Every structure is written in C-alpha cells, then in structure tokens.
Coordinates of C-alpha atoms and ligand atoms in Angstrom, one line a residue:
M1 CA -116.2 -127.2 179.8
R2 CA -118.2 -126.0 176.8
I3 CA -120.9 -123.6 177.8
P4 CA -124.0 -124.4 175.6
V5 CA -125.4 -121.8 173.3
I6 CA -129.1 -121.4 172.3
A7 CA -129.3 -119.1 169.3
G8 CA -132.4 -117.9 167.4
N9 CA -132.0 -117.1 163.7
W10 CA -135.0 -114.9 162.8
K11 CA -134.2 -114.9 159.1
M12 CA -136.5 -112.4 157.2
Y13 CA -139.0 -112.1 160.1
K14 CA -139.9 -109.3 162.6
T15 CA -140.2 -105.6 162.4
I16 CA -138.2 -103.3 164.7
A17 CA -141.1 -103.1 167.2
E18 CA -141.5 -106.9 167.2
A19 CA -137.8 -107.5 167.7
V20 CA -137.6 -105.1 170.6
D21 CA -140.7 -106.5 172.2
F22 CA -139.3 -110.0 171.9
I23 CA -136.0 -109.0 173.5
E24 CA -137.7 -107.3 176.4
K25 CA -139.6 -110.5 177.1
I26 CA -136.7 -112.8 176.7
K27 CA -134.3 -110.8 178.9
P28 CA -135.6 -112.1 182.2
V29 CA -135.5 -115.7 180.8
A30 CA -131.9 -115.3 179.8
A31 CA -131.0 -113.7 183.1
K32 CA -132.1 -116.9 184.9
A33 CA -130.5 -119.2 182.4
D34 CA -127.1 -119.8 184.1
H35 CA -126.6 -123.0 182.1
C36 CA -126.3 -121.4 178.6
E37 CA -125.6 -118.4 176.5
V38 CA -128.5 -116.8 174.6
V39 CA -128.1 -115.3 171.1
V40 CA -130.7 -113.8 168.8
A41 CA -130.2 -112.9 165.1
P42 CA -132.7 -110.2 163.9
P43 CA -132.8 -108.9 160.4
F44 CA -130.4 -106.0 159.6
T45 CA -133.2 -103.4 159.9
A46 CA -133.8 -104.3 163.6
L47 CA -130.2 -104.9 164.7
A48 CA -129.5 -101.5 166.3
A49 CA -132.8 -101.3 168.1
A50 CA -132.5 -105.0 169.3
A51 CA -128.9 -104.4 170.5
H52 CA -130.1 -101.3 172.3
A53 CA -132.9 -103.2 174.0
A54 CA -130.5 -106.1 174.9
K55 CA -127.7 -103.8 176.3
G56 CA -126.5 -104.9 179.7
S57 CA -128.5 -108.1 179.5
K58 CA -127.5 -111.7 178.9
V59 CA -129.0 -111.6 175.4
A60 CA -126.4 -111.3 172.7
V61 CA -127.3 -109.9 169.3
A62 CA -126.0 -111.5 166.1
A63 CA -126.3 -110.4 162.4
Q64 CA -127.2 -113.0 159.8
D65 CA -124.5 -112.0 157.4
L66 CA -121.8 -109.4 156.6
H67 CA -119.6 -108.2 153.8
S68 CA -115.9 -108.8 154.1
D69 CA -114.8 -105.2 153.4
K70 CA -114.8 -102.4 156.0
E71 CA -116.5 -100.1 153.5
G72 CA -116.8 -99.6 149.8
A73 CA -119.1 -99.5 146.8
H74 CA -121.2 -102.6 147.6
T75 CA -124.8 -101.7 147.2
G76 CA -127.0 -103.5 149.7
D77 CA -124.2 -104.9 151.8
V78 CA -123.3 -104.3 155.5
S79 CA -119.8 -104.2 156.8
P80 CA -118.3 -105.7 160.0
V81 CA -117.6 -102.2 161.4
M82 CA -121.3 -101.3 160.8
L83 CA -122.4 -104.4 162.7
R84 CA -120.2 -103.4 165.6
D85 CA -121.6 -99.9 165.4
A86 CA -125.1 -101.3 165.5
G87 CA -124.2 -103.2 168.7
C88 CA -123.8 -106.7 167.4
T89 CA -121.4 -109.1 169.1
H90 CA -122.0 -112.1 166.9
V91 CA -122.6 -112.9 163.2
I92 CA -123.9 -115.9 161.4
I93 CA -121.7 -116.7 158.4
G94 CA -122.3 -119.2 155.5
H95 CA -125.9 -120.1 156.3
S96 CA -127.1 -122.6 153.7
E97 CA -129.8 -120.1 152.6
R98 CA -127.1 -117.7 151.7
R99 CA -125.0 -120.4 150.1
H100 CA -128.0 -121.2 147.9
D101 CA -129.9 -117.9 147.5
H102 CA -126.7 -115.9 147.0
A103 CA -124.3 -118.7 145.7
E104 CA -121.9 -118.1 148.6
T105 CA -118.7 -120.1 148.3
D106 CA -116.4 -121.5 151.0
E107 CA -113.9 -118.9 149.9
Q108 CA -116.4 -116.0 150.6
V109 CA -117.2 -117.7 153.9
N110 CA -113.5 -117.6 154.7
R111 CA -113.1 -113.9 153.8
K112 CA -116.2 -113.0 155.8
L113 CA -115.0 -115.1 158.8
K114 CA -111.6 -113.3 158.8
A115 CA -113.3 -109.9 158.5
A116 CA -115.6 -110.7 161.4
L117 CA -112.7 -111.8 163.6
A118 CA -110.8 -108.7 162.7
A119 CA -113.7 -106.6 163.8
G120 CA -114.0 -108.4 167.1
L121 CA -117.2 -110.2 166.2
T122 CA -117.9 -113.8 167.2
P123 CA -118.6 -115.8 164.0
I124 CA -121.1 -118.6 164.0
V125 CA -120.1 -120.5 160.9
C126 CA -122.6 -122.8 159.3
V127 CA -121.8 -126.0 157.5
G128 CA -123.9 -129.0 156.4
E129 CA -124.7 -131.4 153.6
M130 CA -127.6 -131.5 151.2
L131 CA -130.0 -134.5 151.0
E132 CA -128.5 -136.0 147.9
E133 CA -125.0 -135.7 149.4
R134 CA -126.1 -137.6 152.5
E135 CA -127.9 -140.2 150.5
S136 CA -124.9 -140.8 148.4
G137 CA -122.7 -141.2 151.5
R138 CA -120.8 -138.0 151.0
T139 CA -121.6 -136.2 154.2
E140 CA -118.1 -136.5 155.6
E141 CA -116.5 -135.3 152.4
V142 CA -118.8 -132.3 152.2
L143 CA -118.1 -131.3 155.8
R144 CA -114.3 -131.7 155.2
T145 CA -114.5 -129.5 152.1
Q146 CA -116.5 -126.8 153.8
F147 CA -114.3 -127.0 156.9
E148 CA -111.0 -126.8 154.9
G149 CA -112.3 -123.9 152.7
G150 CA -114.1 -122.0 155.3
F151 CA -111.4 -122.1 158.0
A152 CA -108.4 -121.8 155.6
G153 CA -105.5 -119.6 156.9
L154 CA -106.8 -119.4 160.5
T155 CA -104.5 -119.7 163.5
P156 CA -105.5 -121.8 166.5
S157 CA -106.1 -118.6 168.3
D158 CA -108.5 -117.3 165.6
F159 CA -110.3 -120.7 165.7
S160 CA -110.7 -120.4 169.4
R161 CA -113.0 -117.4 168.9
I162 CA -115.5 -119.0 166.6
M163 CA -118.6 -121.3 166.9
I164 CA -119.6 -123.8 164.3
A165 CA -123.2 -124.7 163.5
Y166 CA -123.8 -128.1 161.8
E167 CA -127.0 -127.7 159.8
P168 CA -127.9 -130.5 157.5
V169 CA -129.7 -128.7 154.6
W170 CA -132.4 -131.3 154.4
A171 CA -133.4 -130.7 158.0
I172 CA -133.8 -126.9 157.7
G173 CA -137.4 -125.7 157.8
T174 CA -138.6 -129.1 156.8
G175 CA -139.7 -130.5 160.1
R176 CA -137.2 -133.3 159.5
T177 CA -134.7 -133.2 162.3
A178 CA -131.5 -135.3 162.2
T179 CA -131.6 -137.8 165.0
P180 CA -129.4 -136.9 168.0
E181 CA -127.1 -139.7 167.0
M182 CA -126.8 -138.5 163.4
A183 CA -126.1 -135.0 164.5
A184 CA -123.6 -136.1 167.1
E185 CA -121.8 -138.2 164.4
S186 CA -121.3 -135.2 162.2
H187 CA -120.2 -133.1 165.2
R188 CA -117.6 -135.8 165.9
V189 CA -116.4 -135.5 162.3
L190 CA -116.1 -131.7 162.6
R191 CA -114.3 -131.9 166.0
E192 CA -111.8 -134.4 164.5
L193 CA -111.2 -132.0 161.6
A194 CA -110.6 -129.2 164.1
R195 CA -108.2 -131.5 166.1
K196 CA -106.1 -132.2 163.0
K197 CA -106.0 -128.6 161.8
F198 CA -105.8 -126.6 165.0
G199 CA -104.9 -129.0 167.8
E200 CA -106.4 -130.8 170.8
K201 CA -107.1 -127.9 173.0
E202 CA -109.0 -125.9 170.3
A203 CA -110.9 -128.9 169.1
S204 CA -112.2 -129.8 172.6
A205 CA -113.1 -126.2 173.3
V206 CA -115.0 -125.3 170.1
R207 CA -118.8 -125.1 170.5
I208 CA -120.6 -127.0 167.8
L209 CA -124.3 -126.1 167.6
Y210 CA -126.9 -128.2 165.8
G211 CA -129.5 -126.6 163.5
G212 CA -132.4 -127.9 161.5
S213 CA -136.0 -128.1 162.8
V214 CA -135.0 -127.9 166.4
K215 CA -138.1 -127.4 168.6
P216 CA -139.0 -127.6 172.3
E217 CA -140.0 -131.2 171.8
N218 CA -136.7 -132.4 170.4
V219 CA -134.2 -130.1 171.9
G220 CA -133.7 -132.2 175.1
G221 CA -132.6 -135.3 173.1
L222 CA -130.2 -133.3 171.0
M223 CA -128.7 -131.4 173.9
A224 CA -128.2 -134.7 175.9
Q225 CA -125.6 -135.6 173.3
E226 CA -122.1 -134.9 174.7
E227 CA -121.0 -133.7 171.2
I228 CA -123.9 -131.2 170.8
D229 CA -123.1 -127.8 172.4
G230 CA -126.1 -125.8 171.5
A231 CA -128.8 -125.1 168.9
L232 CA -129.2 -122.7 166.1
V233 CA -133.0 -122.4 165.7
G234 CA -135.0 -120.8 162.9
G235 CA -138.8 -121.3 163.0
A236 CA -139.1 -122.3 166.7
S237 CA -137.1 -119.2 167.8
L238 CA -139.8 -116.7 166.5
K239 CA -142.3 -117.1 169.4
V240 CA -141.3 -116.1 172.9
D241 CA -142.9 -119.2 174.5
S242 CA -141.2 -121.5 172.2
F243 CA -137.8 -119.8 172.5
T244 CA -138.2 -119.7 176.3
A245 CA -138.7 -123.5 176.2
L246 CA -135.6 -123.9 174.1
V247 CA -133.4 -121.8 176.4
N248 CA -134.8 -123.9 179.3
Y249 CA -134.2 -127.2 177.5
P250 CA -134.6 -130.3 179.7
R251 CA -131.4 -131.0 181.6
A252 CA -130.3 -134.0 183.5
Ligands
PGA1 P1 -135.2 -124.2 161.3 O1 -133.9 -123.3 160.8 O2 -135.0 -124.3 162.8 O3 -136.4 -123.4 160.9 O4 -135.1 -125.5 160.6 C1 -132.7 -123.4 161.3 C2 -131.7 -122.5 160.6 O5 -131.8 -122.3 159.4 O6 -130.8 -122.0 161.2

C-alpha cells in the first residue's frame, strides 16, 4: 500500500510571514487528510520558521535543494545538516529548474541524494524529459539515463527511503499537463527500472509523484491512475484554497 503524497513546491515565492500564515491555515486541512501525506517546500529563508510553525502537525517541510557537503567554503549553498537544523524532513533534488538554471548533472543529483540520505532527510528526486526529447521518441531513454545516474551506488535499503517525482519539463509551469495515461506510462517505465535495479519489493513500494501543471481541476484524473502516487505541485500550491483542494483530491 503506497500512501499518496501531495507536495507543494513554492519555488522562489513567499516571505517568512506568508509561509507561516500558509502553514497555520493548512495544518487543520492536513490533520483531517488521513488519505495522504502533506509536504510543503518553502524557499530557504522561510524554512526554519515554516518548520517551527509545522512542528507536531501533519505538514512536513522540505527544502528545494541542498549541497552535498556537510560544511565548507561554498558561498550561497546550504548543507544537509543545516536543513535538519532548520527542521526539514524532506528535500527536493534535481528539479528541472536546477538542472537548467544551474546546469546540475545526474552525478551531482546522485551526490546530493546520498548526502540527504546520510543526514536522515527524505529525498524527492525529480526526473523528466524535455519537449524535443519526447517528440523524438526519447522519453524512455532520458528517464533511464537520469535513473541510472541519479540512483547510482544506492542499496535497496537506501532506495526504499526516497520518493521520485516524474516531471516532464514541457508540462512545468506551462499549463500543459501530461494526460493521466501519459504520466502513468512514464511512471511504469520508472517502476520497471526500479525493479531491475533494486528488486520487486522496493519497486512496488516506491512512491512516484507526478508534477507539471497539476491543479485542482486535473488532480483527480491523475490520482485515479494506479501508477500515480501523488503530486508535486508548483503554481497551484501557492494559494491555501487551491492547495486544500489538491490535498482533498477527488477519491473514489
Ligand atoms: P507547476 O510546477 O505545478 O507550476 O507546473 C511543478 C514543479 O515544478 O514542481
């Protein structure tokens, strides 16, 4: 039984006060949501205050990135230990915006993933193809490359502690959602890769979230797919009403 996860990725939005206000409002919503786990990913500046506000509630706080070292001369970076210190339990790794804006490679994703695991954080590892890759029939190949590189050197027990987010790049922030069938197809590819690399038990247990223009209007169709175990949501996670509707997605 895979417990679904509804995660909000706030990207470069919200001040500390806005983040805390949002968490206070979403806490009672999360408390009633027995059917899923609720995660929000504020920007670095608001993490400690958000985690403080969320303490003892069902709202988990994620960072949006981390450095792979514990400490060091890395201006502008934040370490896994610092994220734990700020109260984070989860961390998003390898989001396509970081892969593109900061030229992050699968090798860096892999190092960050191992550092997050070593620090006791739950990594949410993002993979997904670009439009030209999909249009040239290379989706599966891209997912395989990202999977092999990103998850290199992990044991089945390491793998059992992570979540994957399948986010086709062409669907992020564009209003163009993958159809539930398209998303489920890629999730099946990822689960099969997990089965080959880590085994049946780990593959059937790993939560694979879909991300890319998820909104209250389309979340039900996506979540109805057996293969889709949750959503990583950007734009539609920023307003309390909309995030509430996502957490309370239509269920059969
Ligand atoms: P979006 O972003 O929901 O705004 O498309 C999703 C994401 O980037 O995680």
